[in-house]
């Protein structure tokens, strides 16, 4: 079955990435640029959260499904693959010279950590967590304030992507 969607890709898909970034990084959202194509079916946004640059791309144009999130910091790089439900944390060690058996060699390693991720259907898990919180009169994992902040950032991205500032056209 074909899924019909009248929302832009920002409202349909990227909003989830905005929420993940919000849960991982603290601080104010600084600046931001976004560009969109294909009547809202493709968008890329670049902004910073607490000084950490974030780049998000969402598209319904690709022939294969790609659902990745990359976060680059001064330290580690984080790669989330939503389809495979995996997380990789890439770290670089400091370069060094190592002496072994009279030979001196240069070594600069990359370390990749693979934290355990509890797999499952994200939407089902989200709804179960919400209903459990409501039944038990507990605070939900995502508060109304959290949701409003995500909607605000996604709305800004969508506005920039759908109505970019006027620039000279390249012919």
XYZ file of N, CA, C and O in Angstrom:
684
model
N 0.824 -1.186 0.000
C 0.000 0.000 0.000
C 0.869 1.250 0.000
O 1.879 1.307 0.679
N 0.431 2.245 -0.741
C 1.136 3.514 -0.817
C 0.634 4.417 0.307
O -0.566 4.546 0.526
N 1.568 5.031 1.011
C 1.221 5.929 2.103
C 1.025 7.326 1.552
O 1.921 7.894 0.958
N -0.157 7.881 1.740
C -0.439 9.237 1.291
C -0.106 10.196 2.431
O -0.475 9.963 3.575
N 0.583 11.286 2.098
C 0.950 12.250 3.119
C 0.878 13.650 2.523
O 1.499 13.912 1.502
N 0.132 14.507 3.177
C 0.025 15.882 2.705
C 0.956 16.815 3.461
O 1.111 17.964 3.081
N 1.570 16.338 4.553
C 2.537 17.141 5.303
C 3.841 17.246 4.538
O 4.181 16.372 3.739
N 4.604 18.284 4.823
C 5.951 18.371 4.267
C 6.822 17.329 4.950
O 6.466 16.787 6.007
N 7.967 17.057 4.376
C 8.883 16.088 4.950
C 9.414 16.575 6.306
O 9.761 15.772 7.167
N 9.431 17.893 6.512
C 9.852 18.427 7.819
C 8.851 18.016 8.891
O 9.233 17.497 9.947
N 7.571 18.213 8.634
C 6.530 17.878 9.607
C 6.347 16.376 9.758
O 6.016 15.884 10.840
N 6.582 15.630 8.694
C 6.349 14.184 8.698
C 7.528 13.400 9.267
O 7.348 12.473 10.043
N 8.740 13.767 8.893
C 9.913 12.963 9.265
C 10.954 13.715 10.072
O 11.449 13.227 11.083
N 11.329 14.918 9.608
C 12.427 15.632 10.260
C 12.087 16.029 11.693
O 12.975 16.130 12.533
N 10.825 16.211 11.991
C 10.433 16.619 13.333
C 10.924 15.608 14.384
O 11.293 15.973 15.488
N 10.983 14.339 14.020
C 11.477 13.311 14.938
C 12.976 13.479 15.179
O 13.459 13.276 16.289
N 13.705 13.868 14.131
C 15.137 14.111 14.286
C 15.380 15.340 15.159
O 16.312 15.360 15.973
N 14.550 16.356 15.000
C 14.659 17.554 15.843
C 14.470 17.164 17.310
O 15.198 17.623 18.188
N 13.514 16.271 17.585
C 13.274 15.815 18.958
C 14.476 15.029 19.493
O 14.872 15.203 20.641
N 15.067 14.173 18.675
C 16.233 13.411 19.122
C 17.385 14.366 19.453
O 18.034 14.239 20.496
N 17.628 15.327 18.578
C 18.692 16.308 18.830
C 18.402 17.067 20.120
O 19.286 17.266 20.954
N 17.149 17.477 20.317
C 16.781 18.208 21.523
C 17.032 17.376 22.773
O 17.449 17.883 23.800
N 16.810 16.072 22.692
C 17.012 15.223 23.865
C 18.488 14.938 24.120
O 18.869 14.621 25.242
N 19.330 15.059 23.090
C 20.757 14.776 23.247
C 21.592 16.007 23.585
O 22.601 15.900 24.276
N 21.191 17.163 23.080
C 21.979 18.375 23.244
C 21.198 19.417 24.030
O 20.004 19.599 23.808
N 21.889 20.094 24.929
C 21.250 21.143 25.713
C 21.761 22.495 25.261
O 22.874 22.622 24.781
N 20.930 23.493 25.435
C 21.328 24.849 25.110
C 20.403 25.467 24.100
O 19.517 24.815 23.545
N 20.634 26.747 23.859
C 19.760 27.459 22.920
C 20.027 27.042 21.479
O 21.127 26.630 21.125
N 18.984 27.152 20.668
C 19.115 26.925 19.235
C 19.630 28.223 18.635
O 19.026 29.276 18.810
N 20.786 28.143 17.961
C 21.421 29.321 17.398
C 21.331 29.306 15.882
O 21.601 28.289 15.250
N 20.982 30.451 15.320
C 21.001 30.608 13.869
C 20.184 29.558 13.172
O 19.316 28.932 13.740
N 20.477 29.368 11.949
C 19.809 28.315 11.215
C 19.558 28.691 9.772
O 19.264 29.837 9.451
N 19.752 27.719 8.931
C 19.438 27.843 7.511
C 18.768 26.551 7.104
O 19.043 25.495 7.648
N 17.905 26.658 6.143
C 17.247 25.458 5.628
C 16.925 25.678 4.167
O 16.708 26.807 3.730
N 16.938 24.608 3.436
C 16.578 24.657 2.024
C 15.686 23.465 1.738
O 15.858 22.387 2.303
N 14.685 23.702 0.898
C 13.764 22.637 0.546
C 13.616 22.527 -0.960
O 13.896 23.477 -1.699
N 13.196 21.369 -1.409
C 13.004 21.104 -2.835
C 11.768 20.232 -3.012
O 11.282 19.624 -2.067
N 11.334 20.125 -4.224
C 10.281 19.181 -4.629
C 8.999 19.370 -3.820
O 8.445 18.413 -3.292
N 8.554 20.623 -3.716
C 7.293 20.928 -3.027
C 7.215 20.352 -1.619
O 6.193 19.823 -1.198
N 8.325 20.443 -0.883
C 8.330 20.004 0.507
C 8.684 18.557 0.724
O 8.625 18.069 1.855
N 9.090 17.826 -0.322
C 9.449 16.414 -0.172
C 10.923 16.188 0.143
O 11.348 15.047 0.353
N 11.716 17.259 0.185
C 13.134 17.144 0.531
C 13.538 18.426 1.258
O 13.210 19.523 0.810
N 14.224 18.290 2.388
C 14.670 19.463 3.140
C 15.966 19.155 3.863
O 16.184 18.031 4.332
N 16.821 20.168 3.936
C 18.054 20.093 4.723
C 18.103 21.323 5.605
O 17.851 22.435 5.147
N 18.433 21.117 6.876
C 18.529 22.218 7.828
C 19.885 22.162 8.520
O 20.396 21.086 8.808
N 20.457 23.342 8.756
C 21.723 23.461 9.478
C 21.507 24.497 10.573
O 21.065 25.619 10.302
N 21.784 24.109 11.802
C 21.685 25.036 12.923
C 22.606 24.544 14.029
O 23.314 23.549 13.866
N 22.637 25.242 15.151
C 23.481 24.834 16.276
C 22.622 24.771 17.528
O 21.692 25.549 17.708
N 22.959 23.843 18.404
C 22.315 23.728 19.706
C 23.416 23.828 20.745
O 24.300 22.974 20.801
N 23.379 24.898 21.515
C 24.413 25.103 22.526
C 25.804 25.134 21.928
O 26.759 24.683 22.558
N 25.945 25.624 20.711
C 27.239 25.714 20.051
C 27.637 24.485 19.260
O 28.649 24.496 18.559
N 26.877 23.400 19.341
C 27.179 22.184 18.585
C 26.424 22.227 17.257
O 25.196 22.330 17.253
N 27.160 22.158 16.128
C 26.473 22.212 14.837
C 25.649 20.950 14.576
O 26.047 19.850 14.944
N 24.493 21.153 13.965
C 23.578 20.058 13.639
C 23.169 20.215 12.177
O 22.840 21.310 11.737
N 23.211 19.118 11.434
C 22.715 19.104 10.062
C 21.694 17.978 9.954
O 21.997 16.834 10.287
N 20.511 18.311 9.498
C 19.453 17.320 9.327
C 18.995 17.323 7.877
O 18.841 18.379 7.280
N 18.789 16.143 7.326
C 18.226 16.014 5.987
C 17.107 14.984 6.052
O 17.270 13.923 6.652
N 16.009 15.328 5.444
C 14.889 14.390 5.337
C 14.378 14.453 3.906
O 14.314 15.520 3.308
N 14.052 13.285 3.363
C 13.627 13.243 1.969
C 12.685 12.080 1.729
O 12.852 11.006 2.297
N 11.718 12.341 0.886
C 10.863 11.263 0.389
C 11.198 10.962 -1.063
O 10.477 10.231 -1.730
N 12.304 11.534 -1.565
C 12.676 11.359 -2.965
C 13.593 10.170 -3.199
O 13.659 9.657 -4.303
N 14.326 9.749 -2.181
C 15.305 8.673 -2.344
C 14.606 7.357 -2.687
O 13.514 7.072 -2.192
N 15.242 6.559 -3.524
C 14.682 5.264 -3.898
C 14.808 4.255 -2.765
O 13.981 3.372 -2.624
N 15.854 4.378 -1.958
C 16.023 3.486 -0.819
C 15.755 4.281 0.450
O 15.934 5.486 0.476
N 15.291 3.591 1.475
C 15.012 4.262 2.736
C 16.331 4.545 3.448
O 17.153 3.651 3.622
N 16.499 5.783 3.854
C 17.661 6.187 4.635
C 17.131 6.995 5.801
O 16.425 7.978 5.601
N 17.428 6.574 7.006
C 17.014 7.303 8.198
C 18.199 7.351 9.147
O 18.346 6.504 10.013
N 19.068 8.322 8.923
C 20.278 8.464 9.715
C 20.301 9.818 10.398
O 19.725 10.786 9.905
N 21.009 9.878 11.516
C 21.263 11.127 12.209
C 22.749 11.154 12.546
O 23.275 10.180 13.100
N 23.429 12.221 12.172
C 24.840 12.410 12.494
C 24.967 13.664 13.335
O 24.403 14.703 12.995
N 25.716 13.565 14.437
C 26.015 14.730 15.260
C 27.524 14.787 15.421
O 28.154 13.825 15.864
N 28.102 15.942 15.028
C 29.543 16.146 15.128
C 29.816 17.100 16.279
O 29.186 18.155 16.374
N 30.740 16.740 17.145
C 31.149 17.611 18.239
C 32.663 17.740 18.204
O 33.335 17.097 17.395
N 33.198 18.562 19.091
C 34.656 18.657 19.199
C 35.252 17.333 19.659
O 36.407 17.050 19.407
N 34.461 16.540 20.328
C 34.902 15.226 20.799
C 34.393 14.142 19.875
O 34.784 14.043 18.717
N 33.465 13.343 20.367
C 32.983 12.212 19.551
C 31.991 12.627 18.480
O 31.421 13.713 18.511
N 31.821 11.729 17.526
C 30.792 11.857 16.495
C 29.772 10.765 16.778
O 30.128 9.626 17.065
N 28.494 11.108 16.683
C 27.428 10.163 16.955
C 26.700 9.857 15.653
O 26.354 10.765 14.903
N 26.492 8.574 15.384
C 25.749 8.141 14.193
C 24.608 7.239 14.656
O 24.834 6.200 15.265
N 23.377 7.659 14.345
C 22.195 6.875 14.661
C 21.586 6.401 13.349
O 21.338 7.201 12.454
N 21.395 5.101 13.224
C 20.724 4.523 12.058
C 19.358 4.034 12.546
O 19.254 3.026 13.242
N 18.317 4.802 12.198
C 16.984 4.473 12.679
C 16.464 3.168 12.096
O 15.756 2.422 12.773
N 16.783 2.874 10.841
C 16.267 1.655 10.215
C 16.868 0.404 10.844
O 16.174 -0.571 11.104
N 18.186 0.426 11.062
C 18.856 -0.719 11.673
C 18.760 -0.687 13.199
O 19.145 -1.642 13.859
N 18.296 0.448 13.730
C 18.187 0.678 15.166
C 19.528 0.453 15.866
O 19.644 -0.330 16.802
N 20.539 1.177 15.350
C 21.880 1.093 15.927
C 22.405 2.493 16.227
O 21.974 3.477 15.623
N 23.345 2.538 17.148
C 24.037 3.768 17.499
C 25.527 3.477 17.470
O 25.980 2.444 17.971
N 26.287 4.384 16.854
C 27.745 4.285 16.861
C 28.304 5.591 17.408
O 27.872 6.674 17.001
N 29.266 5.476 18.306
C 29.967 6.640 18.826
C 31.409 6.530 18.347
O 32.113 5.585 18.710
N 31.822 7.463 17.502
C 33.162 7.452 16.926
C 34.050 8.402 17.723
O 33.721 9.569 17.891
N 35.176 7.882 18.186
C 36.136 8.696 18.932
C 37.515 8.506 18.308
O 37.852 7.423 17.868
N 38.294 9.567 18.319
C 39.671 9.458 17.841
C 40.613 9.581 19.035
O 40.437 10.449 19.886
N 41.600 8.704 19.067
C 42.614 8.816 20.110
C 43.613 9.875 19.677
O 43.653 10.292 18.519
N 44.412 10.296 20.603
C 45.449 11.264 20.265
C 46.541 10.567 19.461
O 46.931 9.433 19.772
N 47.055 11.222 18.435
C 48.143 10.604 17.664
C 49.373 10.464 18.555
O 49.625 11.287 19.433
N 50.117 9.391 18.311
C 51.313 9.169 19.120
C 52.332 8.336 18.344
O 52.001 7.676 17.364
N 53.568 8.432 18.795
C 54.628 7.583 18.259
C 54.857 6.463 19.259
O 54.971 6.690 20.453
N 54.921 5.246 18.738
C 55.065 4.068 19.584
C 56.347 3.353 19.199
O 56.602 3.111 18.016
N 57.146 3.018 20.216
C 58.379 2.282 19.953
C 58.173 0.827 20.346
O 57.675 0.528 21.423
N 58.522 -0.070 19.408
C 58.398 -1.495 19.668
C 59.538 -2.205 18.955
O 59.701 -2.065 17.748
N 60.315 -2.945 19.711
C 61.438 -3.704 19.166
C 62.393 -2.817 18.375
O 62.878 -3.192 17.309
N 62.645 -1.616 18.876
C 63.588 -0.715 18.221
C 63.012 0.071 17.057
O 63.664 0.960 16.523
N 61.798 -0.232 16.631
C 61.143 0.518 15.554
C 60.203 1.559 16.158
O 59.531 1.304 17.149
N 60.138 2.709 15.530
C 59.218 3.757 15.947
C 58.133 3.862 14.882
O 58.424 3.992 13.693
N 56.918 3.779 15.324
C 55.784 3.849 14.412
C 54.799 4.919 14.886
O 54.670 5.179 16.068
N 54.094 5.472 13.905
C 53.069 6.479 14.176
C 51.724 5.773 14.279
O 51.396 4.918 13.466
N 50.959 6.134 15.302
C 49.657 5.495 15.487
C 48.603 6.577 15.773
O 48.813 7.468 16.585
N 47.500 6.474 15.059
C 46.360 7.349 15.281
C 45.115 6.497 15.071
O 44.735 6.208 13.943
N 44.517 6.078 16.149
C 43.413 5.127 16.073
C 42.058 5.819 16.091
O 41.905 6.907 16.633
N 41.113 5.146 15.510
C 39.713 5.528 15.655
C 39.032 4.424 16.441
O 39.231 3.242 16.168
N 38.251 4.823 17.411
C 37.534 3.871 18.240
C 36.047 4.054 17.964
O 35.542 5.175 17.957
N 35.365 2.937 17.720
C 33.930 2.988 17.476
C 33.243 2.169 18.562
O 33.489 0.975 18.698
N 32.384 2.845 19.334
C 31.610 2.176 20.372
C 30.228 1.848 19.811
O 29.665 2.634 19.062
N 29.720 0.687 20.197
C 28.385 0.251 19.762
C 27.532 -0.006 21.007
O 27.416 -1.150 21.445
N 26.922 1.055 21.575
C 26.098 0.825 22.761
C 24.890 -0.034 22.427
O 24.389 -0.009 21.305
N 24.447 -0.793 23.412
C 23.260 -1.633 23.231
C 22.033 -0.735 23.103
O 21.866 0.210 23.861
N 21.198 -1.049 22.131
C 19.979 -0.289 21.895
C 18.807 -1.252 22.000
O 18.817 -2.321 21.383
N 17.821 -0.854 22.794
C 16.625 -1.685 22.901
C 15.806 -1.489 21.635
O 15.346 -0.387 21.346
N 15.674 -2.537 20.847
C 14.947 -2.455 19.584
C 13.450 -2.503 19.831
O 12.992 -2.976 20.856
N 12.729 -2.044 18.861
C 11.275 -2.071 18.949
C 10.699 -1.081 17.957
O 11.422 -0.306 17.338
N 9.408 -1.089 17.818
C 8.724 -0.156 16.935
C 8.607 1.177 17.672
O 7.893 1.274 18.673
N 9.309 2.232 17.212
C 9.349 3.498 17.956
C 7.980 4.117 18.221
O 7.717 4.572 19.332
N 7.094 4.143 17.238
C 5.787 4.755 17.452
C 4.978 3.973 18.486
O 4.345 4.554 19.365
N 5.039 2.643 18.415
C 4.333 1.815 19.390
C 4.884 2.064 20.792
O 4.123 2.237 21.747
N 6.222 2.121 20.924
C 6.847 2.375 22.227
C 6.446 3.754 22.772
O 6.192 3.904 23.965
N 6.420 4.738 21.871
C 6.055 6.099 22.272
C 4.619 6.139 22.796
O 4.349 6.737 23.853
N 3.707 5.512 22.079
C 2.308 5.510 22.502
C 2.108 4.734 23.795
O 1.329 5.149 24.672
N 2.810 3.607 23.954
C 2.706 2.827 25.195
C 3.224 3.629 26.379
O 2.631 3.619 27.462
N 4.352 4.334 26.200
C 4.912 5.147 27.285
C 3.955 6.266 27.662
O 3.762 6.563 28.850
N 3.326 6.882 26.658
C 2.377 7.962 26.938
C 1.153 7.443 27.687
O 0.726 8.036 28.686
N 0.569 6.340 27.217
C -0.631 5.827 27.873
C -0.326 5.327 29.282
O -1.130 5.504 30.191
N 0.848 4.726 29.476
C 1.248 4.280 30.815
C 1.378 5.475 31.756
O 0.906 5.437 32.902
N 2.005 6.546 31.288
C 2.146 7.757 32.111
C 0.779 8.333 32.443
O 0.527 8.757 33.581
N -0.138 8.358 31.465
C -1.478 8.902 31.700
C -2.250 8.048 32.707
O -2.891 8.572 33.624
N -2.168 6.735 32.549
C -2.886 5.829 33.470
C -2.358 5.927 34.896
O -3.108 5.811 35.859
N -1.039 6.100 35.020
C -0.413 6.133 36.344
C -0.255 7.546 36.889
O 0.409 7.739 37.903
N -0.828 8.521 36.200
C -0.741 9.935 36.603
C 0.717 10.349 36.809
O 1.065 10.991 37.800
N 1.552 9.977 35.864
C 2.983 10.311 35.888
C 3.278 11.317 34.783
O 2.507 11.462 33.834
N 4.416 11.985 34.916
C 4.846 12.882 33.841
C 5.264 12.053 32.643
O 5.978 11.046 32.794
N 4.850 12.444 31.442
C 5.259 11.697 30.241
C 6.736 11.931 29.957
O 7.331 12.910 30.422
N 7.342 11.011 29.208
C 8.749 11.160 28.826
C 8.971 12.448 28.056
O 9.969 13.132 28.230
N 8.039 12.770 27.169
C 8.090 14.019 26.405
C 6.991 14.912 26.946
O 5.807 14.600 26.798
N 7.388 16.004 27.594
C 6.412 16.912 28.180
C 5.816 17.813 27.105
O 6.332 17.905 25.990
N 4.761 18.506 27.464
C 4.148 19.468 26.538
C 5.146 20.568 26.185
O 5.207 21.013 25.040
N 5.965 20.984 27.158
C 6.975 22.011 26.900
C 8.010 21.495 25.897
O 8.434 22.236 25.007
N 8.418 20.231 26.053
C 9.353 19.625 25.095
C 8.747 19.643 23.695
O 9.397 20.026 22.721
N 7.509 19.222 23.592
C 6.838 19.149 22.294
C 6.721 20.533 21.660
O 6.939 20.682 20.452
N 6.409 21.550 22.461
C 6.301 22.904 21.924
C 7.638 23.407 21.393
O 7.691 24.059 20.350
N 8.729 23.107 22.105
C 10.060 23.518 21.624
C 10.396 22.835 20.303
O 10.940 23.450 19.391
N 10.076 21.554 20.188
C 10.337 20.822 18.946
C 9.491 21.393 17.816
O 9.991 21.605 16.702
N 8.228 21.653 18.088
C 7.353 22.236 17.064
C 7.846 23.609 16.619
O 7.775 23.948 15.437
N 8.376 24.387 17.555
C 8.893 25.709 17.210
C 10.092 25.598 16.269
O 10.152 26.281 15.241
N 11.055 24.721 16.606
C 12.239 24.551 15.751
C 11.827 23.984 14.394
O 12.263 24.473 13.347
N 10.977 22.962 14.387
C 10.530 22.369 13.121
C 9.779 23.400 12.289
O 9.934 23.452 11.061
N 8.977 24.239 12.929
C 8.259 25.285 12.203
C 9.199 26.293 11.575
O 8.981 26.744 10.444
N 10.257 26.655 12.293
C 11.253 27.574 11.737
C 11.960 26.939 10.537
O 12.170 27.591 9.517
N 12.322 25.668 10.672
C 12.979 24.959 9.563
C 12.044 24.909 8.361
O 12.432 25.211 7.229
N 10.803 24.533 8.606
C 9.838 24.417 7.517
C 9.629 25.763 6.825
O 9.585 25.838 5.598
N 9.538 26.818 7.602
C 9.354 28.157 7.037
C 10.536 28.543 6.151
O 10.357 29.058 5.050
N 11.754 28.276 6.630
C 12.944 28.594 5.837
C 13.038 27.716 4.591
O 13.422 28.180 3.521
N 12.695 26.440 4.728
C 12.834 25.508 3.608
C 11.791 25.763 2.524
O 12.074 25.585 1.339
N 10.608 26.172 2.922
C 9.537 26.369 1.946
C 9.505 27.779 1.375
O 8.989 27.998 0.296
N 10.039 28.731 2.116
C 10.018 30.120 1.662
C 11.405 30.730 1.863
O 11.584 31.587 2.721
N 12.406 30.242 1.111
C 13.765 30.742 1.310
C 13.877 32.203 0.943
O 13.088 32.710 0.138
N 14.857 32.925 1.538
C 15.047 34.329 1.186
C 15.405 34.470 -0.282
O 15.977 33.577 -0.889
N 15.032 35.604 -0.855
C 15.305 35.847 -2.267
C 16.803 35.955 -2.508
O 17.507 36.685 -1.805
N 17.279 35.198 -3.461
C 18.681 35.233 -3.854
C 18.742 35.233 -5.364
O 17.829 34.742 -6.026
N 19.806 35.774 -5.916
C 19.926 35.754 -7.376
C 19.900 34.322 -7.873
O 20.496 33.432 -7.288
N 19.203 34.092 -8.970
C 19.135 32.752 -9.558
C 20.344 32.521 -10.464
O 20.790 33.419 -11.152
N 20.860 31.320 -10.390
C 21.990 30.936 -11.244
C 21.412 30.353 -12.523
O 20.554 29.489 -12.490
N 21.871 30.862 -13.664
C 21.332 30.321 -14.918
C 22.391 29.579 -15.682
O 23.512 29.564 -15.434
